[in-house]
Tab-separated table of C-alpha atoms in Angstrom:
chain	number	residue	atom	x	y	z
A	97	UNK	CA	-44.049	94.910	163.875
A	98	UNK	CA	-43.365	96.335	167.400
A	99	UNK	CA	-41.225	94.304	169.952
A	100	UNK	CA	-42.716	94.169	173.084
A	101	UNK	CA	-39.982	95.229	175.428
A	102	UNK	CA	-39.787	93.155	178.597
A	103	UNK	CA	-42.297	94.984	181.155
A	104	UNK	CA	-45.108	94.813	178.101
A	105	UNK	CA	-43.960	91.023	177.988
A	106	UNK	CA	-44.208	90.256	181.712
A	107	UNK	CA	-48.509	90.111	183.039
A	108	UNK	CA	-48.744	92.828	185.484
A	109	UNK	CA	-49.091	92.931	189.209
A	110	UNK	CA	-53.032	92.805	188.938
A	111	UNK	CA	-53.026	89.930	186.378
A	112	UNK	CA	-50.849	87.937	187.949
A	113	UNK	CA	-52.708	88.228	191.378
A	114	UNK	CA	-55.909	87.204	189.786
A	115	UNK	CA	-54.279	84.498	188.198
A	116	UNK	CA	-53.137	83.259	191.656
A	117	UNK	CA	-56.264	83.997	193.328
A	118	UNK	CA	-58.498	81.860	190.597
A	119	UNK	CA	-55.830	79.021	190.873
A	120	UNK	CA	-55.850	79.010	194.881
A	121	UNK	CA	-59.937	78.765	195.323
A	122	UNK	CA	-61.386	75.244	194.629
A	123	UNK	CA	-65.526	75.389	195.802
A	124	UNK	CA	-66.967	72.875	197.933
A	125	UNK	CA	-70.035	70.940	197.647
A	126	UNK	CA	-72.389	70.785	200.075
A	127	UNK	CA	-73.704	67.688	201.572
A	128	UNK	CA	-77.231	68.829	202.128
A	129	UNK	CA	-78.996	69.283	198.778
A	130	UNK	CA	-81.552	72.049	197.594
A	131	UNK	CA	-84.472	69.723	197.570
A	132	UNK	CA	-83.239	68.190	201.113
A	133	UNK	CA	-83.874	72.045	202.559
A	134	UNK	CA	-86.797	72.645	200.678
A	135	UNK	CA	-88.252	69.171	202.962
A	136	UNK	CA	-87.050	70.863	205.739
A	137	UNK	CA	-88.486	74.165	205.864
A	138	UNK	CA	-91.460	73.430	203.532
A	139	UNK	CA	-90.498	75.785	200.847
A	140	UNK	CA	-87.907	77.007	198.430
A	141	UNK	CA	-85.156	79.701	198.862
A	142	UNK	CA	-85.145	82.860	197.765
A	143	UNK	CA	-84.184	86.778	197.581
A	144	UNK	CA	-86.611	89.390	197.953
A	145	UNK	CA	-84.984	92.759	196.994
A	146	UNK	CA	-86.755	95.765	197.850
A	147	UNK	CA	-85.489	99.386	196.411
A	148	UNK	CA	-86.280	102.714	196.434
A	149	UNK	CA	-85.760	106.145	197.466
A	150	UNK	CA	-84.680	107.334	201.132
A	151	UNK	CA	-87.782	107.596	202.765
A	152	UNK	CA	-89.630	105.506	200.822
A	153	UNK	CA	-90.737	102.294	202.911
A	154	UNK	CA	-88.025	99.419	202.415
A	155	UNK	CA	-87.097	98.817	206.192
A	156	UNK	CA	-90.603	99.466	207.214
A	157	UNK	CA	-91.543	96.996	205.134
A	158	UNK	CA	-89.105	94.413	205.310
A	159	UNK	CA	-89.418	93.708	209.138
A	160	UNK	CA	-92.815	93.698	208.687
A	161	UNK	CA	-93.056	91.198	206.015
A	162	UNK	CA	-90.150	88.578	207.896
A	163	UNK	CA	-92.822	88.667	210.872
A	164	UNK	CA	-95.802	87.776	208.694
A	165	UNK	CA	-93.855	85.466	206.799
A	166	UNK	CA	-92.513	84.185	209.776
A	167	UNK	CA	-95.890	83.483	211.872
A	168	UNK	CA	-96.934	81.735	207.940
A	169	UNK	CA	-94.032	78.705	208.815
A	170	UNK	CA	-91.615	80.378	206.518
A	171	UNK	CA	-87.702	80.676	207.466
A	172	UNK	CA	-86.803	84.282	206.251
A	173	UNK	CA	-84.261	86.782	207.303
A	174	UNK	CA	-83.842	90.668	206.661
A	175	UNK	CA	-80.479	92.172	205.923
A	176	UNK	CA	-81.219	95.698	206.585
A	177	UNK	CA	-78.991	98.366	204.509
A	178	UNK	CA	-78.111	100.418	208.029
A	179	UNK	CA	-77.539	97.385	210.102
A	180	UNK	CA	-75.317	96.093	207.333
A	181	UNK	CA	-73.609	99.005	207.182
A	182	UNK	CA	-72.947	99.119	210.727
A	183	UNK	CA	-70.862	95.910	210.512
A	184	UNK	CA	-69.800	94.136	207.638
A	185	UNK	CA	-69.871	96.951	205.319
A	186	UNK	CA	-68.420	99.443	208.111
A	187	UNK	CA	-65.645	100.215	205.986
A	188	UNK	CA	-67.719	101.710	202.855
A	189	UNK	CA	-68.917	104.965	202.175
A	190	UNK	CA	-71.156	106.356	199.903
A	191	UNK	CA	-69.229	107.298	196.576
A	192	UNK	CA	-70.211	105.675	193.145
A	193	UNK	CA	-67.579	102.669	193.905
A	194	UNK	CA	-68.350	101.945	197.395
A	195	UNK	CA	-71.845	102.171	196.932
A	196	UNK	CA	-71.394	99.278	194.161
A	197	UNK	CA	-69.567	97.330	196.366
A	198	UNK	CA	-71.943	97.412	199.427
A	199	UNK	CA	-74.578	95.904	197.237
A	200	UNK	CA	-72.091	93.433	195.727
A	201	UNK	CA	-71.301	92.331	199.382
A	202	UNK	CA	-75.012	92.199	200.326
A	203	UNK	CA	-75.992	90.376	197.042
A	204	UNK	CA	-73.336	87.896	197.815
A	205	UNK	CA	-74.872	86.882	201.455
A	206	UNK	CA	-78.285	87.243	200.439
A	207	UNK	CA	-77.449	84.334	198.162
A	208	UNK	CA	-76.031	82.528	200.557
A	209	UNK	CA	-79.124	82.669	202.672
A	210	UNK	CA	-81.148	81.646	199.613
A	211	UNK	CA	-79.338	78.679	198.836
A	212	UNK	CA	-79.587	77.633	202.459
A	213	UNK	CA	-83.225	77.789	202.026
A	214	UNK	CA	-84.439	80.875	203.390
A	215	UNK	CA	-86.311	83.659	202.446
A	216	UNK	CA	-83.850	86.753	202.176
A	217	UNK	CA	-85.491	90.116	202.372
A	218	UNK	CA	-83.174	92.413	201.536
A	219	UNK	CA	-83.648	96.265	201.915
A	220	UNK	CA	-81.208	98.595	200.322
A	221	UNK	CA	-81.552	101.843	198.302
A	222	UNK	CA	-79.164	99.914	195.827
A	223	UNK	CA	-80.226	102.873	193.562
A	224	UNK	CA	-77.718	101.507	190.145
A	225	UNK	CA	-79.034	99.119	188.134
A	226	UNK	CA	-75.981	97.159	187.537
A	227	UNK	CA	-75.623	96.412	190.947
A	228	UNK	CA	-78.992	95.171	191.093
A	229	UNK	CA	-78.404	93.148	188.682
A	230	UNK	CA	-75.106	91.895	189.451
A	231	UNK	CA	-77.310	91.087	193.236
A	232	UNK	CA	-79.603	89.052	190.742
A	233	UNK	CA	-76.315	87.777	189.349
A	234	UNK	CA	-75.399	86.327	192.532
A	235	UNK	CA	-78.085	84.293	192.929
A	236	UNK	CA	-77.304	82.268	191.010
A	237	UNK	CA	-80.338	79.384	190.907
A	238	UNK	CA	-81.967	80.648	193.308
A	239	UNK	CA	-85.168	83.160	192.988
A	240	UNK	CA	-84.741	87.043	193.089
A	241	UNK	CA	-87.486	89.066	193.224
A	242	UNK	CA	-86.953	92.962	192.057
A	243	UNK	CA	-89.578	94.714	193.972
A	244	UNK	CA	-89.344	98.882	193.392
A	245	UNK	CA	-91.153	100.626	196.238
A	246	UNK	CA	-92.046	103.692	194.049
A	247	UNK	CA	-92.752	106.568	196.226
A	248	UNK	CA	-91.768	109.827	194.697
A	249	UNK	CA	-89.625	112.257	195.853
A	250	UNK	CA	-91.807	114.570	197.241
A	251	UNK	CA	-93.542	112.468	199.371
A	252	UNK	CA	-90.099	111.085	200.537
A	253	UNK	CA	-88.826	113.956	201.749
A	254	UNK	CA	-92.019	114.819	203.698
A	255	UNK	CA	-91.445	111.867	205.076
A	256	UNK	CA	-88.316	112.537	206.297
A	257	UNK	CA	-88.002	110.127	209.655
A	258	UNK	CA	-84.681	110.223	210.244
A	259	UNK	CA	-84.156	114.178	208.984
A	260	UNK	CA	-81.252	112.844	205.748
A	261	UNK	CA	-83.218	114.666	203.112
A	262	UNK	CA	-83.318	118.060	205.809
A	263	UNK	CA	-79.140	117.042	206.218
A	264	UNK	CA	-78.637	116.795	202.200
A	265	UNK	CA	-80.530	120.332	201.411
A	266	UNK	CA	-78.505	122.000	203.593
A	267	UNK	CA	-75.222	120.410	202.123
A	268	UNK	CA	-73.955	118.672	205.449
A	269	UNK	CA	-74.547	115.338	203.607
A	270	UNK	CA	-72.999	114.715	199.891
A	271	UNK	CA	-73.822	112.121	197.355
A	272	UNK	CA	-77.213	111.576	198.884
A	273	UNK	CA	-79.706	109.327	196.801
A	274	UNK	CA	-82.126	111.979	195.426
A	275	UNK	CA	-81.000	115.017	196.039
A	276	UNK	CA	-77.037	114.851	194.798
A	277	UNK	CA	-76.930	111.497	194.011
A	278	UNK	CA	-79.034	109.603	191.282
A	279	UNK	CA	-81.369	106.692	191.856
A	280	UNK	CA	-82.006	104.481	188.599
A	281	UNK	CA	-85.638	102.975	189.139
A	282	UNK	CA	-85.791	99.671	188.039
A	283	UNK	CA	-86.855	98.997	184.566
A	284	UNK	CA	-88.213	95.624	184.479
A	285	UNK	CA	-88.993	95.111	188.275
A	286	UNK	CA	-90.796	91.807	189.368
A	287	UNK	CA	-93.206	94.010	191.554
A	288	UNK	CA	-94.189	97.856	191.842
A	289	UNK	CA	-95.600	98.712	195.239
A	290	UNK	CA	-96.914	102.397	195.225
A	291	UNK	CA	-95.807	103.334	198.939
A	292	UNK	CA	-96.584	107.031	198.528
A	293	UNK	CA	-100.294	106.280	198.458
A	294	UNK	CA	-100.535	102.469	199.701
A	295	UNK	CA	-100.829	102.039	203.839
A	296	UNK	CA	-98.038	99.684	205.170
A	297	UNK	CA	-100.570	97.084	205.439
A	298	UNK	CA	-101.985	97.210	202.163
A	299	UNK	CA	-97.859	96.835	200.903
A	300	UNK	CA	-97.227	94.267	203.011
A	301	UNK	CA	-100.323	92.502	202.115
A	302	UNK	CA	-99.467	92.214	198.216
A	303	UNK	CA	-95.635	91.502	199.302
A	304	UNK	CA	-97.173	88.092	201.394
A	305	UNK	CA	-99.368	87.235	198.302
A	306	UNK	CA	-96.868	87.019	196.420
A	307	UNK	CA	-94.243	85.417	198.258
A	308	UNK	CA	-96.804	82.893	198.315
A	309	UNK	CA	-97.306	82.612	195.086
A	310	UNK	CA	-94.062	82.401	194.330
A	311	UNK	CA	-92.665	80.610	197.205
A	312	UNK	CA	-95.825	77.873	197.750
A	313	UNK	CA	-95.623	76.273	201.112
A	314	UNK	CA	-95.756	72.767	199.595
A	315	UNK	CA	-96.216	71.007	202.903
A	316	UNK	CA	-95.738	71.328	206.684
A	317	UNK	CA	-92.034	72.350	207.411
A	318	UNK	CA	-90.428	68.541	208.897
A	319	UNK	CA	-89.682	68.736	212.203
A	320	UNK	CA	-86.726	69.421	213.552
């Protein structure tokens, strides 16, 4: 049998950082329980996670369903791919790994705001499906809702609004979703909105229904 010699013997760097990180963390348990927030704001928590192509509706969308949601008593919140990226996720770009880790960042707060109770809309290309589901991961026991705005490419790039897809063509933007860079539709997503022939209204309308559904305002949020 082979002798380890001593470096094989001794964990590495890596292992022995982990080791010291996992011994150093000790969670903390709230004081306010789930069912104590769902009295509060009248409902339960939960993630909402819209992807899709550039182009195809998500931020559109999203604000529009936090106001209707909003003016319906529910406490919700949008975390926006650009405005995340413009602060807490400065630091990424858009390779393979950094992609991955600005929606394991955004998964991680948008549980946090669904275990305080709110609604979290979250809008992000997030176009790998282990990141999505590493987001649904996160959640832990709280709700996630996959919802796949699937417009197709064509109409995307007509689209166009903020001239990316005119950018990528000419090769002044790499890795972009769609053109250089893949996007892996969802395969078993919890809703299918069909934004490339669907008005904004008629999306947001199914997206309220069933938030509803799913998210029942049991009774009049208690007052504060």
């Amino acid at each position: 049998m082979k002798e380890m010699n001593e470096a094989e013997s001794r964990p590495n760097d890596s292992s022995r950082s982990q080791s010291q990180h996992d011994l150093s963390i000790v969670q903390v348990a709230h004081g306010v329980s789930p069912s104590c927030r769902n009295s509060r704001y009248g409902h339960s928590g939960g993630i909402v996670w819209l992807t899709g192509l550039p182009a195809s509706g998500k931020s559109t969308l999203a604000m529009q369903l936090e106001a209707r949601l909003f003016d319906l008593g529910y406490a919700c919140y949008t975390l926006d791919g650009d405005n995340i990226r413009a602060g807490l996720n400065a630091n990424l770009g858009f390779s393979k790994s950094d992609r991955s880790e600005n929606i394991r960042r955004a998964g991680e707060v948008a549980a946090l705001f669904a275990d305080a109770g709110l609604i979290c809309i979250a809008s992000f290309i997030s176009p790998y499906q282990a990141d999505r589901t590493q987001a649904r991961t996160a959640a832990g026991q709280s709700a996630f809702h996959e919802v796949h705005l699937a417009a197709d490419l064509d109409t995307c790039e007509a689209r166009d609004p903020k001239g990316m897809y005119k950018k990528a063509r000419k090769g002044e933007l790499r890795n972009f979703t769609g053109i250089d860079a893949p996007f892996e539709a969802p395969v078993r997503p919890d809703l299918v909105l069909h934004t490339d022939r669907e008005s904004v209204t008629e999306s947001v309308d199914k997206l309220v229904a069933y938030i509803c559904e799913q998210h029942p305002m049991r009774i009049s949020p208690v007052a504060r």
